[in-house]
Coordinates of C-alpha atoms in Angstrom, one line a residue:
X1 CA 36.9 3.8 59.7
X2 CA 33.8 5.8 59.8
X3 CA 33.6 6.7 62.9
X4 CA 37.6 8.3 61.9
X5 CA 36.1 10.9 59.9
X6 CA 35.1 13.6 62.2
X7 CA 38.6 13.8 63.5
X8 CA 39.9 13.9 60.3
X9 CA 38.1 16.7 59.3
X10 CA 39.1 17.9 62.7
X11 CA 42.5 17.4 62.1
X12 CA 42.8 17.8 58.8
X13 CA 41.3 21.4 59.1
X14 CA 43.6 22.8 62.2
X15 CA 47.0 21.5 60.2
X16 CA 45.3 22.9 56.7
X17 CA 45.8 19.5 55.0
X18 CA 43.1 17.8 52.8
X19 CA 41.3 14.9 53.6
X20 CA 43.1 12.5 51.2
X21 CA 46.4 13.5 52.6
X22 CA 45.6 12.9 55.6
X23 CA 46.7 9.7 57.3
X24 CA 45.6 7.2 60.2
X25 CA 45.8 8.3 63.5
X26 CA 45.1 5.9 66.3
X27 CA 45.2 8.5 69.4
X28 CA 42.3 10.3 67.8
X29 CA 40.6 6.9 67.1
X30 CA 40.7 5.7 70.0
X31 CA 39.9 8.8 71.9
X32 CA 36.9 9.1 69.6
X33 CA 35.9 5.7 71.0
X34 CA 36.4 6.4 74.2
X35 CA 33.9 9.6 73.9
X36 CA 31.5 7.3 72.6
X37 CA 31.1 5.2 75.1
X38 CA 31.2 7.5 77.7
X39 CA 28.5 9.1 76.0
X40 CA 26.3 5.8 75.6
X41 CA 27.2 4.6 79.7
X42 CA 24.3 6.1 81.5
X43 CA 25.5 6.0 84.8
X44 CA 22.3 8.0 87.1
X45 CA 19.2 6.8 86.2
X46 CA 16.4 8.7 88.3
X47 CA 13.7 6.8 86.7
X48 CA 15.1 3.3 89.3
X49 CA 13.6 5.2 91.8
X50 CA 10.3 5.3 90.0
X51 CA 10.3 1.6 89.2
X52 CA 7.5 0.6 91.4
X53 CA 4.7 1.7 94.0
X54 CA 7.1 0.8 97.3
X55 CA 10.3 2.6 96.2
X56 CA 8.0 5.9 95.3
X57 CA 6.1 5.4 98.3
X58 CA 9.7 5.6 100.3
X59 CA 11.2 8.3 98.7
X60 CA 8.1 10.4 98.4
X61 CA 8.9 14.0 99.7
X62 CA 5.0 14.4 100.5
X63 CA 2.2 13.3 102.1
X64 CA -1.5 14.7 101.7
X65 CA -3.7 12.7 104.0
X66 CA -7.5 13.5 105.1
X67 CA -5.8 14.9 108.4
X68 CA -4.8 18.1 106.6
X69 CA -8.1 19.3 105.5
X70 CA -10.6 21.2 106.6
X71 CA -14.3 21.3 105.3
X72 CA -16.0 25.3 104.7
X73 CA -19.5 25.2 105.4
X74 CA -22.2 28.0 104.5
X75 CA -25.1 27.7 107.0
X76 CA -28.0 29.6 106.9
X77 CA -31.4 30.3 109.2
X78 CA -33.8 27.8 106.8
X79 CA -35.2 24.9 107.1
X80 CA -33.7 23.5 103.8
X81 CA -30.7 23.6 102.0
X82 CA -30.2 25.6 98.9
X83 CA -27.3 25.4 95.9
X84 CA -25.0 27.5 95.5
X85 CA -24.5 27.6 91.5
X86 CA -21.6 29.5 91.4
X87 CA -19.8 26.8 93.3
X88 CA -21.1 23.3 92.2
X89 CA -21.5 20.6 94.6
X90 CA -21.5 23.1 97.3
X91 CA -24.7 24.5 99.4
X92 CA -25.9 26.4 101.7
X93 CA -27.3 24.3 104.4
X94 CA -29.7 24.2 107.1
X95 CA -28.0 23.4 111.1
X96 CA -29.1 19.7 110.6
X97 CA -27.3 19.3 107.5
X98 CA -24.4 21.0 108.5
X99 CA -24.4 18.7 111.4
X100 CA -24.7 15.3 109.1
X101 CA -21.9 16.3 106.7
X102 CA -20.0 17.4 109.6
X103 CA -20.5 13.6 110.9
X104 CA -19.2 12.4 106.9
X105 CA -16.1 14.6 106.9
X106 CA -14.8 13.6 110.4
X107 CA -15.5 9.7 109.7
X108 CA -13.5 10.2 106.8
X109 CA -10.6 11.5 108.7
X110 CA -11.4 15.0 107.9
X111 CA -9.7 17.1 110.8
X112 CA -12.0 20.6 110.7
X113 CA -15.3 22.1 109.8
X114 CA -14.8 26.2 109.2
X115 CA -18.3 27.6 109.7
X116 CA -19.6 30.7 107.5
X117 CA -23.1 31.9 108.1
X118 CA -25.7 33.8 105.6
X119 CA -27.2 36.3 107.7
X120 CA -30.7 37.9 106.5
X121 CA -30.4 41.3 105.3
X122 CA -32.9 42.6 108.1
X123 CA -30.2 41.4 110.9
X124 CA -27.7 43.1 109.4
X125 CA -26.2 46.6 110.4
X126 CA -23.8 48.9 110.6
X127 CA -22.1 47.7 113.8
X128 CA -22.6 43.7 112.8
X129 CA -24.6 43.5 116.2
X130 CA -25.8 40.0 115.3
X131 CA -22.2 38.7 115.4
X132 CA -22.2 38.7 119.1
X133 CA -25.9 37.2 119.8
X134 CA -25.5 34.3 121.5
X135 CA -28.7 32.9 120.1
X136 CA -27.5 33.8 116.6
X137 CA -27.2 31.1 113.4
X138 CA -23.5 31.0 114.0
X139 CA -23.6 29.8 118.0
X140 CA -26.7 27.6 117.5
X141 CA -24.6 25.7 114.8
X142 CA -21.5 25.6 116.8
X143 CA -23.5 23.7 120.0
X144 CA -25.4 21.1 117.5
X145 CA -21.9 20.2 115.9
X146 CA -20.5 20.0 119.1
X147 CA -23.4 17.9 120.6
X148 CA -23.2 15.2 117.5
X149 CA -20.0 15.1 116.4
X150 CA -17.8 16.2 119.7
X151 CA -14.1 15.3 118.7
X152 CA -14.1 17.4 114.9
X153 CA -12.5 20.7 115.4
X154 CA -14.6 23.6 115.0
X155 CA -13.5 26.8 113.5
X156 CA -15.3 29.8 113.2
X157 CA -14.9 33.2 110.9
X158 CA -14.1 36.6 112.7
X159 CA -14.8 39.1 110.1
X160 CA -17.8 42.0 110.3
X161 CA -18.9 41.1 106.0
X162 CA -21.6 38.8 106.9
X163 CA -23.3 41.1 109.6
X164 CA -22.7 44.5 108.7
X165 CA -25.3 46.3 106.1
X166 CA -22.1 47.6 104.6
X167 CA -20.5 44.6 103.2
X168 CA -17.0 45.6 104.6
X169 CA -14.5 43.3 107.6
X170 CA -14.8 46.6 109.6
X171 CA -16.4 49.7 110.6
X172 CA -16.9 51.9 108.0
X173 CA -17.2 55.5 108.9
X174 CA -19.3 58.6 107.3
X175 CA -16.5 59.1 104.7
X176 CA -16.2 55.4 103.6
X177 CA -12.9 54.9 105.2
X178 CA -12.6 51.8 107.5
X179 CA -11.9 52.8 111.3
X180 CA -9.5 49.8 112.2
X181 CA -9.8 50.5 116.1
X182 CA -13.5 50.4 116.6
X183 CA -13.7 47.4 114.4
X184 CA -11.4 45.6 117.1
X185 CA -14.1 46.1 119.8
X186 CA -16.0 44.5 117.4
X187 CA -14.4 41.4 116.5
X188 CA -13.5 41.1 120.3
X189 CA -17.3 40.7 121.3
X190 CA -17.7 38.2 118.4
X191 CA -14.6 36.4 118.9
X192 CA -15.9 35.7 122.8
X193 CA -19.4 34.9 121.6
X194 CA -17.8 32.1 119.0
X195 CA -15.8 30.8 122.1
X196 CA -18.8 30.4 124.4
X197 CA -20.5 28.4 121.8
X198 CA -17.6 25.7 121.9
X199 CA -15.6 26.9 119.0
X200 CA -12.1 25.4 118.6
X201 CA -10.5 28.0 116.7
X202 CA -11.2 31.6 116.2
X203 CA -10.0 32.6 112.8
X204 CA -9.9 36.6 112.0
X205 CA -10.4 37.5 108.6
X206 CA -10.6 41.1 108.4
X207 CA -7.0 42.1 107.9
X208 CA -7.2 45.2 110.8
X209 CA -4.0 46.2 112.5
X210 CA -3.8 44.6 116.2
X211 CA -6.4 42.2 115.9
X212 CA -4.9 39.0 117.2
X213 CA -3.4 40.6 120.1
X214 CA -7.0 42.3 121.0
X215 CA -9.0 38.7 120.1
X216 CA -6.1 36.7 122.2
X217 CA -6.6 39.3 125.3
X218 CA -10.1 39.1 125.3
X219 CA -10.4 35.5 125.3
X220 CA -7.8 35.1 127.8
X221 CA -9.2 37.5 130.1
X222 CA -12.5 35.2 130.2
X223 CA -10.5 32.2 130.7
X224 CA -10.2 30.8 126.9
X225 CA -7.2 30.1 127.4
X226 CA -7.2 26.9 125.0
X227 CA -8.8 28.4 122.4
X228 CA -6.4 28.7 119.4
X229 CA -6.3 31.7 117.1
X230 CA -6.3 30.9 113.4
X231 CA -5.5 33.9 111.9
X232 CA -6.1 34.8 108.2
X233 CA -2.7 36.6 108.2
X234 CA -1.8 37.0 104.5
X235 CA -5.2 37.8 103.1
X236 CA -4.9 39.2 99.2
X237 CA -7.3 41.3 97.9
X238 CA -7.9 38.9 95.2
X239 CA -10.6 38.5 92.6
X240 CA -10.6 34.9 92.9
X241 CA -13.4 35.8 96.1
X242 CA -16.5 35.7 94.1
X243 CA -18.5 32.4 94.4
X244 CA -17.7 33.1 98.2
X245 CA -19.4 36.6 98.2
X246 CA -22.3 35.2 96.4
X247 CA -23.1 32.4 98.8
X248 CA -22.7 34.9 101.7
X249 CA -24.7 38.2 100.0
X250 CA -21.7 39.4 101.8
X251 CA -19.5 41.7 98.9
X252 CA -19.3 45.0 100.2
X253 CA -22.1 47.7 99.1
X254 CA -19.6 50.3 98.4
X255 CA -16.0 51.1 97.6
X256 CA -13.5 47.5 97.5
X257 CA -11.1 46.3 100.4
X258 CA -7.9 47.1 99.5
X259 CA -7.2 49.4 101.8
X260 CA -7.4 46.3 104.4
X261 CA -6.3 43.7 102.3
X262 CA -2.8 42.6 101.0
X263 CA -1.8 44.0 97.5
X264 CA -1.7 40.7 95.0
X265 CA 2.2 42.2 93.7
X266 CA 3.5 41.8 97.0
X267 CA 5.5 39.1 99.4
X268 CA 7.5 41.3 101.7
X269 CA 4.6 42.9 103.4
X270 CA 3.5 39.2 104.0
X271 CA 6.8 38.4 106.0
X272 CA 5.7 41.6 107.9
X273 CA 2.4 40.4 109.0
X274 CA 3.0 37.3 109.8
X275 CA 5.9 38.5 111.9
X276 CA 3.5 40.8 113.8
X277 CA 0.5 37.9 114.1
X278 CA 3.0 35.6 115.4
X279 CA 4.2 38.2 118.1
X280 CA 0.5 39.1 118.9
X281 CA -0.2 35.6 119.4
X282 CA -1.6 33.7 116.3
X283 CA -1.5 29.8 116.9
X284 CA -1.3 29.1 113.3
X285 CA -0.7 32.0 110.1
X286 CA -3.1 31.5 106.8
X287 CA -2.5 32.7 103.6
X288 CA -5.6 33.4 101.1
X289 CA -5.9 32.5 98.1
X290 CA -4.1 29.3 97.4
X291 CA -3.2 28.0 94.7
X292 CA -1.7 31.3 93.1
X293 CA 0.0 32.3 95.7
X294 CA 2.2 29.0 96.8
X295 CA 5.4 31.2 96.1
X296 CA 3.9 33.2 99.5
X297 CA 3.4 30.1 100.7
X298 CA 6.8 29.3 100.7
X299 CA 8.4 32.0 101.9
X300 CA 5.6 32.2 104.7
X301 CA 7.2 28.2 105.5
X302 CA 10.5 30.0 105.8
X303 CA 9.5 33.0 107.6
X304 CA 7.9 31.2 110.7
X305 CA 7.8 28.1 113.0
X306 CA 4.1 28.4 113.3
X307 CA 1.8 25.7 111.4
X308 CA 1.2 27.5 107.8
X309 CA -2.7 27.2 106.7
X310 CA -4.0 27.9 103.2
X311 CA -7.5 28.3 101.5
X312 CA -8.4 26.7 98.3
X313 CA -10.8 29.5 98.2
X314 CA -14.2 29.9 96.0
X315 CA -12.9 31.2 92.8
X316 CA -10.5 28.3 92.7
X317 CA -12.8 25.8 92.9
X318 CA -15.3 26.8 90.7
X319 CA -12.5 26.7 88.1
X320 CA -11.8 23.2 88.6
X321 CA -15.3 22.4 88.5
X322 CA -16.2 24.2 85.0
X323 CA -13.2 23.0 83.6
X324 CA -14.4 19.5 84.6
X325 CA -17.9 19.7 83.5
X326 CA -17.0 20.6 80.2
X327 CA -14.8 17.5 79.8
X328 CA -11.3 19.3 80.0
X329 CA -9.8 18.6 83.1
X330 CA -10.7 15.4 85.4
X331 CA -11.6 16.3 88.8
X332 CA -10.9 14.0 90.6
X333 CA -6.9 13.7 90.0
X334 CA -6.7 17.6 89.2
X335 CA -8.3 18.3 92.9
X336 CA -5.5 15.9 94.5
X337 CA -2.8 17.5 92.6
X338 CA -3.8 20.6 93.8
X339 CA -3.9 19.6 97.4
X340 CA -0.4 17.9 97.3
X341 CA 1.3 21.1 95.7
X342 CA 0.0 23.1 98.7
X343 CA 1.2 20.6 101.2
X344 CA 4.7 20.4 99.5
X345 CA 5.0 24.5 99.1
X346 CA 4.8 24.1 103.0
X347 CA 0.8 24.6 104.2
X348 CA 0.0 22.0 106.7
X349 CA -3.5 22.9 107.0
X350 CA -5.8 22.8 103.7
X351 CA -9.1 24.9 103.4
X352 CA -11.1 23.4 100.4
X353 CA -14.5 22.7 99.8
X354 CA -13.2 19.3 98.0
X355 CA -12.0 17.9 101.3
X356 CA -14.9 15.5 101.5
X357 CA -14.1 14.8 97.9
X358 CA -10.8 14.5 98.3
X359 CA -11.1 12.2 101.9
X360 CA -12.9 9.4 99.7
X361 CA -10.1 9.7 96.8
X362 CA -7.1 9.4 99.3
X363 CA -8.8 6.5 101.1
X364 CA -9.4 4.6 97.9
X365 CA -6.3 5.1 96.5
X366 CA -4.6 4.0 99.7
X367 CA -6.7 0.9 99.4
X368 CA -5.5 0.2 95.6
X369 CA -1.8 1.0 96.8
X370 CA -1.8 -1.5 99.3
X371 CA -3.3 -4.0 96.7
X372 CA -1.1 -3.2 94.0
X373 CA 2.1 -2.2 95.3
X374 CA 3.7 -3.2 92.6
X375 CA 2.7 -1.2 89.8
X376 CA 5.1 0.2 87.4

C-alpha cells in the first residue's frame, strides 16, 4: 500500500480531495507497478560489450600500431651526441647514432625517420646556401641511413630555419617582410638536393604559397618521379614550437612567423590549404601541432582523400614528460593515449618523438593481450 501513496497524492490533489477520503484505486496501482518495473528492466547494457579482452578487441573502432609512427631525429656535424634538456630523452645526435636508432625504430616496426639538422651558425646565411650542398650534414645522413637500414622510409624537412642566418622558412627581404617567390627557388634547390641523397619523402614546412607545385615540378623534371611530397599543409603558428627551436638554434632572429603560418583561431583557411596542396600535388597533407588541434584534424579527415599526417610536436612532449617526472601523470599509458586519440580523429601518420617509446609499449601489450585475453 506504500507504493499507493504517490498516486494518491496525485490524485487526491487534481480532484481537491484529502488523503483520508481518498479511496483504493487499482488502475493507478497497477500502473504504478508497471512504471516500476520498466524502470528497474535494463534492457541495453553497453558495458556486455566491455566484458572481456576479445569482445573489445572486436568492436574496437581503433588501431594504433608501430606502423603509424614516425621517429624526428636532430642530427648534428659532431662526433658525439648531446641532450637536449628541454625535451628529455631526446638528443641531438651524431650520423652514427642517428644511423643505430634508426636500425631500433624500424626493428620495432617503426615505419619513418624525419631527419632535422643543426647547422653551425658559420654555415648559415641569408639565402640558406648550405641546404642545397650535397656534401652537407643533411645528405651525408640521408646515404648512411640508406646504406644500413635500406627499407625505413626516410623523410627530410624543406624549410630555410635551419640554414638561413635569419631564423625565418623564407627569404626575408631589407624591410623584414618574407618574399614567398624567391623562397621557392630556394626550397626547389634543397628539395632536389634531399632527393639525390635517397630521401623518401620531401616534406615542406615553410607555409609559402605554391610551394608543392614548384617542389613536385622540380623533382619531376629530374626524374623523381617516386618521390612523395609530404607536405606540412596546416602549419599553426603555435607556441607549443619551443623545445624544437632550441635543439635547432633555429627561432628566427627577428620579427615572428605569422605572416606565413596559420592563425591558431582558424579551421576554414585549413580546408583552403589543403585543397590547394592537394591540387598542386601533395602525396599526403600534415597538420602541426597535434594534440590541440585534433578538431582540424578532423575536419582535414573530411575535407580530403589524401593520407592525413600529424606532429606530436616539441612543446607537447615536453609536457608529458615534466608532468611525468614530477609523479603526476604516467608516461607510459598517457603517451599511448595520446597517440590513439590522433589516430581515431583521422591522422594515419604520427610524428612523435615517443614512437620508439611507444613501439616497445604496443608490442608488449600485444604480447600480454594475447596471454590474457580474458581479462575483465
Amino acid at each position: 500500500q506504500v507504493c499507493l501513496v504517490p498516486f494518491q497524492k496525485i490524485t487526491s490533489q487534481r480532484h481537491n480531495k484529502s488523503l483520508s477520503s481518498f479511496s483504493f484505486n487499482p488502475f493507478c496501482s497497477v500502473l504504478y507497478l508497471y512504471c516500476c518495473f520498466k524502470m528497474s528492466k535494463i534492457t541495453n547494457r553497453p558495458r556486455r560489450n566491455r566484458k572481456s579482452a576479445c569482445i573489445r578487441n572486436l568492436i574496437r573502432e581503433t588501431v594504433l600500431t608501430p606502423g603509424n609512427l614516425v621517429l624526428p631525429l636532430f642530427v648534428h656535424d659532431k662526433d658525439e651526441s648531446v641532450a637536449i634538456e628541454s625535451m628529455p630523452g631526446c638528443m641531438r645526435m651524431c650520423i652514427d647514432d642517428i644511423v643505430k636508432t634508426t636500425e631500433t625504430a624500424y626493428n620495432l616496426g617503426v615505419s619513418g625517420v624525419a631527419l632535422f639538422p643543426k647547422i653551425p651558425d658559420d654555415l648559415k646565411d641569408s639565402v640558406a646556401t648550405e641546404s642545397w650542398n650535397e656534401d652537407g650534414l643533411l645528405p651525408r645522413t640521408v646515404k648512411a641511413i640508406k646504406e644500413k637500414v635500406p627499407g625505413i622510409l626516410v623523410i627530410t624537412d624543406v624549410a630555410m630555419d635551419p640554414y638561413s642566418s635569419d631564423g625565418h622558412d623564407g627569404f626575408v627581404l631589407e624591410n623584414g617582410e618574407i618574399d614567398n617567390d624567391k623562397t621557392l627557388e630556394i626550397l626547389g634547390k634543397m628539395a632536389l638536393c634531399q632527393a639525390n641523397a635517397g630521401s623518401d619523402v620531401i616534406a615542406p614546412s615553410d607555409m609559402m604559397d605554391g610551394r608543392v607545385a614548384y617542389i613536385r615540378n622540380a623533382l619531376d623534371s629530374k626524374g623523381y618521379t617516386n618521390v612523395l611530397i609530404g607536405s606540412y599543409t596546416v602549419k599553426y603558428c603555435s607556441s607549443f614550437y619551443g623545445p624544437f627551436r632550441n635543439a635547432l638554434d633555429s627561432a628566427p632572429r627577428g620579427g615572428d612567423k605569422k605572416t606565413y603560418q596559420m592563425d591558431p583561431a582558424n579551421v576554414k583557411e585549413a580546408v583552403r590549404e589543403i585543397q590547394l596542396d592537394e591540387e598542386e600535388g601533395a602525396d599526403w597533407i600534415m597538420v602541426k601541432p597535434g594534440m590541440p588541434y585534433l578538431d582540424v584534424v578532423k575536419v582535414a579527415s573530411q575535407t580530403t582523400s589524401l593520407p592525413i599526417a600529424i606532429y606530436h610536436v616539441s612543446g607537447e612532449f615536453a609536457m608529458l614528460k615534466a608532468a611525468s617526472a614530477n609523479g603526476w601523470v604516467d608516461y607510459d599509458s598517457c603517451l599511448l593515449e595520446t597517440l590513439l586519440c590522433m589516430r581515431r580523429a583521422g591522422a594515419s601518420i604520427i610524428f612523435t618523438y615517443g614512437a620508439i617509446d611507444a613501439a616497445r609499449l604496443l608490442q608488449k601489450n600485444n604480447n600480454n593481450n594475447n596471454n590474457n585475453d580474458n581479462t575483465n
